[in-house]
Structure formats: structure tokens, C-alpha cells
Tab-separated table of C-alpha atoms in Angstrom:
chain	number	residue	atom	x	y	z
A	1	MET	CA	166.103	92.168	124.215
A	2	LYS	CA	165.130	95.421	122.592
A	3	ILE	CA	165.370	98.659	124.610
A	4	ARG	CA	161.927	99.885	125.658
A	5	MET	CA	162.941	102.573	128.174
A	6	ILE	CA	165.864	105.018	128.268
A	7	ALA	CA	166.560	106.709	131.599
A	8	LEU	CA	168.578	109.912	131.201
A	9	ASP	CA	170.367	112.025	133.750
A	10	ILE	CA	170.168	115.726	132.879
A	11	ASP	CA	173.222	117.697	133.986
A	12	ASP	CA	176.387	116.768	132.054
A	13	THR	CA	174.473	113.963	130.308
A	14	LEU	CA	171.473	115.354	128.427
A	15	LEU	CA	172.959	118.844	128.649
A	16	THR	CA	176.287	120.095	127.361
A	17	SER	CA	178.704	121.957	129.596
A	18	THR	CA	176.911	125.152	128.515
A	19	ARG	CA	173.560	123.614	129.552
A	20	LYS	CA	172.196	123.133	126.059
A	21	ILE	CA	170.599	120.125	124.349
A	22	LEU	CA	172.488	119.353	121.153
A	23	PRO	CA	170.376	118.972	117.967
A	24	SER	CA	171.763	115.434	117.563
A	25	THR	CA	170.584	114.554	121.080
A	26	LYS	CA	167.134	115.995	120.492
A	27	SER	CA	166.790	114.126	117.218
A	28	ALA	CA	167.812	110.802	118.761
A	29	VAL	CA	165.407	111.216	121.686
A	30	GLN	CA	162.512	112.101	119.422
A	31	ASP	CA	163.260	109.145	117.140
A	32	ALA	CA	163.258	106.877	120.192
A	33	VAL	CA	159.877	108.211	121.327
A	34	ALA	CA	158.490	107.765	117.813
A	35	ARG	CA	159.407	104.076	118.071
A	36	GLY	CA	157.471	103.741	121.320
A	37	ILE	CA	160.466	103.882	123.657
A	38	LYS	CA	159.861	105.630	126.975
A	39	VAL	CA	162.441	108.384	127.547
A	40	VAL	CA	162.548	109.217	131.253
A	41	LEU	CA	164.543	112.140	132.603
A	42	CYS	CA	166.012	111.071	135.972
A	43	THR	CA	167.427	113.951	137.956
A	44	GLY	CA	168.079	115.547	141.307
A	45	ARG	CA	166.240	118.616	140.048
A	46	PRO	CA	162.641	119.450	140.997
A	47	LEU	CA	159.977	119.269	138.294
A	48	ALA	CA	160.154	123.016	137.591
A	49	GLY	CA	163.821	122.600	136.726
A	50	VAL	CA	163.045	119.738	134.333
A	51	THR	CA	160.064	121.236	132.494
A	52	PRO	CA	162.033	123.385	130.002
A	53	TYR	CA	163.922	120.309	128.797
A	54	LEU	CA	160.761	118.213	128.566
A	55	THR	CA	159.327	120.973	126.383
A	56	GLN	CA	162.406	121.086	124.144
A	57	LEU	CA	162.259	117.314	123.677
A	58	ALA	CA	158.470	117.398	123.065
A	59	LEU	CA	157.911	114.928	125.910
A	60	THR	CA	154.373	115.176	127.237
A	61	GLY	CA	151.297	113.239	128.309
A	62	ASP	CA	150.237	110.605	130.790
A	63	ASP	CA	152.207	107.856	129.029
A	64	GLN	CA	155.592	109.575	129.537
A	65	TYR	CA	157.312	109.874	132.909
A	66	VAL	CA	159.860	111.826	134.910
A	67	ILE	CA	161.886	111.003	138.034
A	68	THR	CA	162.784	114.041	140.143
A	69	TYR	CA	164.603	114.803	143.412
A	70	ASN	CA	166.962	111.855	142.764
A	71	GLY	CA	164.019	109.464	142.958
A	72	ALA	CA	161.884	110.986	145.714
A	73	VAL	CA	159.042	111.640	143.242
A	74	THR	CA	158.130	109.618	140.147
A	75	GLU	CA	155.185	110.822	138.089
A	76	SER	CA	153.682	110.922	134.635
A	77	LEU	CA	154.021	114.124	132.645
A	78	ALA	CA	150.300	114.670	133.208
A	79	GLY	CA	150.916	114.770	136.972
A	80	ARG	CA	149.902	111.226	137.949
A	81	VAL	CA	152.126	110.185	140.842
A	82	VAL	CA	153.676	106.716	140.593
A	83	ALA	CA	155.685	106.905	143.826
A	84	LYS	CA	156.593	109.570	146.383
A	85	HIS	CA	158.910	109.410	149.420
A	86	LEU	CA	159.218	112.549	151.545
A	87	LEU	CA	161.175	113.329	154.712
A	88	ASP	CA	159.288	114.575	157.755
A	89	ASN	CA	159.787	117.732	159.792
A	90	ALA	CA	162.169	116.062	162.264
A	91	ALA	CA	164.470	115.018	159.418
A	92	TYR	CA	164.327	118.514	157.960
A	93	ARG	CA	165.387	119.998	161.297
A	94	GLU	CA	168.211	117.502	161.705
A	95	ILE	CA	169.598	118.200	158.227
A	96	THR	CA	169.471	121.954	158.879
A	97	ALA	CA	171.088	121.664	162.322
A	98	LEU	CA	173.954	119.545	160.987
A	99	GLY	CA	174.643	122.056	158.230
A	100	GLN	CA	174.817	124.853	160.787
A	101	ARG	CA	177.132	122.800	163.010
A	102	LEU	CA	179.497	122.019	160.117
A	103	ASN	CA	179.246	125.533	158.614
A	104	LEU	CA	177.906	124.153	155.349
A	105	PRO	CA	175.547	126.095	153.074
A	106	THR	CA	172.294	124.152	153.496
A	107	ASN	CA	168.942	124.089	151.755
A	108	VAL	CA	165.954	121.791	151.417
A	109	LEU	CA	163.368	121.372	148.678
A	110	ASP	CA	159.688	120.710	149.182
A	111	GLU	CA	157.677	118.689	146.665
A	112	HIS	CA	156.472	121.877	144.945
A	113	SER	CA	159.946	122.937	143.714
A	114	ASN	CA	160.484	125.523	146.447
A	115	ILE	CA	163.874	125.921	148.128
A	116	PHE	CA	164.132	126.784	151.820
A	117	THR	CA	167.271	127.752	153.721
A	118	ALA	CA	167.926	128.926	157.264
A	119	ASP	CA	171.159	130.595	156.092
A	120	ARG	CA	170.793	134.350	156.402
A	121	ASP	CA	173.875	134.890	154.250
A	122	VAL	CA	172.714	132.798	151.325
A	123	ASP	CA	175.526	131.057	149.481
A	124	TRP	CA	175.930	131.680	145.746
A	125	TRP	CA	175.380	127.986	145.011
A	126	ILE	CA	171.926	128.095	146.617
A	127	VAL	CA	170.958	131.186	144.611
A	128	GLU	CA	172.236	129.505	141.431
A	129	GLN	CA	170.330	126.334	142.291
A	130	ALA	CA	167.081	128.292	142.676
A	131	ALA	CA	167.583	130.248	139.446
A	132	GLU	CA	168.560	127.209	137.398
A	133	ASN	CA	165.508	125.269	138.565
A	134	GLN	CA	163.061	128.179	138.378
A	135	ALA	CA	162.380	127.572	142.074
A	136	GLY	CA	161.131	129.869	144.790
A	137	LEU	CA	163.797	130.694	147.403
A	138	PHE	CA	162.660	131.278	150.993
A	139	ILE	CA	164.864	132.182	153.965
A	140	ARG	CA	163.166	130.544	156.945
A	141	ASP	CA	164.225	129.110	160.295
A	142	PRO	CA	162.641	125.720	161.048
A	143	ASP	CA	160.433	127.289	163.725
A	144	GLU	CA	158.906	129.577	161.085
A	145	LEU	CA	157.472	126.604	159.171
A	146	PRO	CA	154.508	124.392	160.137
A	147	GLY	CA	154.992	121.218	162.128
A	148	ASP	CA	153.930	119.057	159.190
A	149	PHE	CA	156.426	120.661	156.784
A	150	ALA	CA	157.927	117.815	154.727
A	151	ILE	CA	160.745	117.848	152.207
A	152	ALA	CA	161.746	115.845	149.140
A	153	LYS	CA	165.456	116.238	149.871
A	154	GLY	CA	168.076	118.258	151.685
A	155	ALA	CA	171.322	119.488	150.159
A	156	TYR	CA	174.673	120.753	151.357
A	157	VAL	CA	176.220	122.855	148.613
A	158	GLY	CA	179.340	124.864	147.935
A	159	LYS	CA	182.860	124.666	146.597
A	160	GLU	CA	184.151	121.202	145.802
A	161	SER	CA	186.975	121.536	148.329
A	162	LEU	CA	184.538	122.454	151.118
A	163	LEU	CA	182.338	119.429	150.442
A	164	ASP	CA	185.372	117.154	150.120
A	165	GLN	CA	186.368	118.127	153.649
A	166	ALA	CA	182.850	117.754	155.075
A	167	GLU	CA	181.535	114.676	153.259
A	168	GLN	CA	182.799	112.081	155.732
A	169	ALA	CA	181.348	113.985	158.705
A	170	VAL	CA	177.977	114.226	156.929
A	171	ARG	CA	177.988	110.501	156.191
A	172	GLN	CA	178.917	109.593	159.759
A	173	ALA	CA	176.098	111.748	161.110
A	174	LEU	CA	173.318	110.754	158.699
A	175	GLU	CA	174.106	107.691	156.595
A	176	ASP	CA	172.657	105.146	159.034
A	177	ARG	CA	169.177	106.677	158.636
A	178	PHE	CA	169.184	108.498	155.292
A	179	TYR	CA	170.338	108.067	151.707
A	180	VAL	CA	173.411	110.292	151.431
A	181	VAL	CA	174.876	110.794	147.956
A	182	ARG	CA	177.446	113.074	146.345
A	183	ALA	CA	175.178	114.157	143.535
A	184	GLY	CA	177.856	116.303	141.930
A	185	ARG	CA	181.065	118.063	142.774
A	186	ASN	CA	179.120	120.848	144.461
A	187	PHE	CA	176.251	118.894	146.057
A	188	ILE	CA	175.809	116.396	148.877
A	189	GLU	CA	172.156	115.359	148.974
A	190	ILE	CA	170.093	113.754	151.735
A	191	MET	CA	166.905	111.774	151.105
A	192	ASP	CA	164.623	109.088	152.450
A	193	PRO	CA	166.639	105.852	152.883
A	194	HIS	CA	164.454	104.117	150.288
A	195	VAL	CA	165.047	106.827	147.703
A	196	ASN	CA	167.494	106.731	144.834
A	197	LYS	CA	167.299	106.824	141.059
A	198	GLY	CA	167.550	103.048	140.909
A	199	GLN	CA	164.592	102.408	143.186
A	200	ALA	CA	162.514	104.919	141.251
A	201	LEU	CA	163.466	103.216	138.007
A	202	ARG	CA	162.562	99.840	139.498
A	203	ASP	CA	159.144	101.183	140.613
A	204	LEU	CA	158.466	102.595	137.157
A	205	ALA	CA	159.597	99.426	135.388
A	206	ARG	CA	157.159	97.438	137.517
A	207	VAL	CA	154.290	99.742	136.496
A	208	LEU	CA	155.266	99.489	132.820
A	209	ASP	CA	155.978	95.730	132.989
A	210	LEU	CA	159.575	96.088	131.820
A	211	THR	CA	162.500	93.786	132.546
A	212	PRO	CA	166.020	95.119	133.312
A	213	ASP	CA	167.223	93.971	129.876
A	214	GLU	CA	164.743	96.383	128.301
A	215	ILE	CA	166.166	99.401	130.166
A	216	MET	CA	169.075	101.618	129.154
A	217	ALA	CA	170.324	104.159	131.712
A	218	VAL	CA	172.749	106.971	130.934
A	219	GLY	CA	174.497	109.181	133.486
A	220	ASP	CA	177.767	110.650	134.659
A	221	GLU	CA	177.842	110.910	138.468
A	222	GLY	CA	177.697	108.920	141.692
A	223	ASN	CA	173.943	109.414	142.051
A	224	ASP	CA	173.469	107.640	138.695
A	225	ILE	CA	175.079	104.398	139.880
A	226	ALA	CA	171.877	103.212	141.562
A	227	MET	CA	170.049	103.307	138.219
A	228	PHE	CA	173.047	101.664	136.516
A	229	ASP	CA	172.544	98.747	138.904
A	230	VAL	CA	168.915	98.367	137.757
A	231	ALA	CA	169.360	98.796	134.001
A	232	GLY	CA	170.467	95.983	131.772
A	233	LEU	CA	172.484	98.489	129.735
A	234	PRO	CA	174.189	101.075	131.986
A	235	VAL	CA	176.026	103.779	130.027
A	236	ALA	CA	178.448	106.331	131.474
A	237	MET	CA	179.227	109.527	129.637
A	238	GLY	CA	182.815	110.081	128.537
A	239	ASN	CA	182.906	113.147	130.783
A	240	GLY	CA	181.616	111.148	133.758
A	241	THR	CA	183.431	110.347	136.973
A	242	ALA	CA	185.689	107.316	137.308
A	243	GLU	CA	183.208	105.904	139.831
A	244	ALA	CA	180.322	106.111	137.357
A	245	LYS	CA	182.392	104.588	134.555
A	246	ALA	CA	183.367	101.657	136.778
A	247	HIS	CA	179.675	100.693	137.066
A	248	ALA	CA	178.879	101.013	133.343
A	249	LYS	CA	178.938	98.464	130.530
A	250	VAL	CA	179.369	101.135	127.852
A	251	ILE	CA	181.303	104.418	127.864
A	252	ALA	CA	179.762	106.982	125.513
A	253	GLY	CA	181.388	110.060	124.044
A	254	THR	CA	181.270	113.237	126.106
A	255	ASN	CA	178.230	115.454	126.517
A	256	ASP	CA	179.865	118.155	124.379
A	257	GLU	CA	180.789	115.709	121.596
A	258	GLY	CA	177.256	114.421	121.049
A	259	GLY	CA	177.940	111.187	122.895
A	260	LEU	CA	174.368	110.792	124.127
A	261	GLY	CA	172.733	110.945	120.704
A	262	GLU	CA	175.312	108.517	119.330
A	263	VAL	CA	174.828	105.934	122.075
A	264	ILE	CA	171.025	106.102	121.806
A	265	ARG	CA	171.226	105.448	118.083
A	266	GLN	CA	173.759	102.662	118.440
A	267	TYR	CA	172.065	100.692	121.228
A	268	ALA	CA	168.365	101.637	121.180
A	269	LEU	CA	167.615	102.505	117.553
A	270	GLN	CA	169.688	99.972	115.587
């Protein structure tokens, strides 16, 4: 089957280690779009953090799509929502309380790309997260927000060693009711149990009438495995984790070597 949709993780996949899109990557993406292939950025970022890369790739319009918050929101680039799964106020409070109990830097994101934290001493990773995603950053206790305040996801952030120590405790506390994923070395993310990149990709494929064999998915981390399981052609970046590579059919070159552009040309544009 020919590839009709390419799902791309952003960090360490689309972007180099210096957070740039290589000219070879941009060219391959634009050639794919010119052939009618849907190129869908699939990321844990909010939409505001994706928009600069959509602009660079000239992706726009109601017939192109983006998956944000690790699958909590899927929408067209004109703002038409395909699927949305938010967590309610009780979940938000529970995520915040657990972070305080475990002494983990904690923040949550609403569906409008705003970051909220109850941490008065805001960790550097939260500040970096807000800056990188062009997001508002608000320091608020749960009682300062309305009773219907809902979130797209929660996140525990910080040094890799800190999260390594805390990950099992987080999973034991939340995994029976939420989707818990190590989205990167510095992020543990919490979402609706029905949310992941794979489910979002499945929802979008249904709307576009695509079969798994027509989907190529490229990523590098544990949160990309769910979309690997949906795509007929799962591709792990050469710089990806061993876990991601174990679930892939193809290992591309690294993000700094131009591996993404090469693998798009080899498997989607041949």
C-alpha cells in the first residue's frame, strides 16, 4: 500500500538537538504534502507550541491536521475539532496533590495552551516548558480556579534522576485510572485513560478513511509507541530510546543527521 499519512513526533524527531528543522526535512515534508500525503504533527505540546513549526513547514488549512497534548486534542489546522478528551477538576486536584506529596515539580495544561502550577518556587523545567511552547504560566492553588476547570494533561517535570526515582510511585498512585507515560527524560505525563497518540491517530484515520498500511509514524520516545502500534510502518529515530526502537520496523538516521527527511523519501516518496 502507498503511504497516505505521515505522523511525526516533534522533539528529537522533526527537530534537531538544537530545536531546528533541517532543510532536508522541510523539503521532504513539503514534497509529501504536494503528493497529497497528510503530514500530521503528533506531540505532547499544546497547539501554541506547535504553530511555529506548522508555519515553517507551510502546513495549513482544514484538510491538514495536528494531534496535541499527546492525543488529548485532535483538530484540523483551521480549528475543527476531530476529538477531545479532557480531565475534570477532581483529576486536576489529585495530580497536583500527588506532586506535592512526592515533592515533584508539577504543572497542568488547559486546552488553550496555558500552564498552571501550584508550586510557589517554580522549577526551571516548568519555566522552560512555558517559554518553549509560547504558553501562559499561572501560579494558582486549585482553590483559586473554578470548579469546572478542566485540563488536557498534567505533568511532573525535572531532572531525569528525580523522575527515575519517582516514576514507580506515580504509576502506582495513578495508572489504574489515568494514562501515565514517560514522555521524555524530563517529563512524566498524566492524561485521560483513553488518550494517547495511537488512539488519536486511529480516530483521525477513521475520519480520513485510511487503513494502518497507509500510515507511517515516526518518533523517538515511549509516548510514540502507541502510534507505532497503529501505523503499518512504525519508524524510530536513530537517536531514539531502546524501548521505541524495539517497537519499530525501521530505524532511521538520527535527527541531527537528517534521518527524518531520508526515511520519508525512502518509504513515502519512492
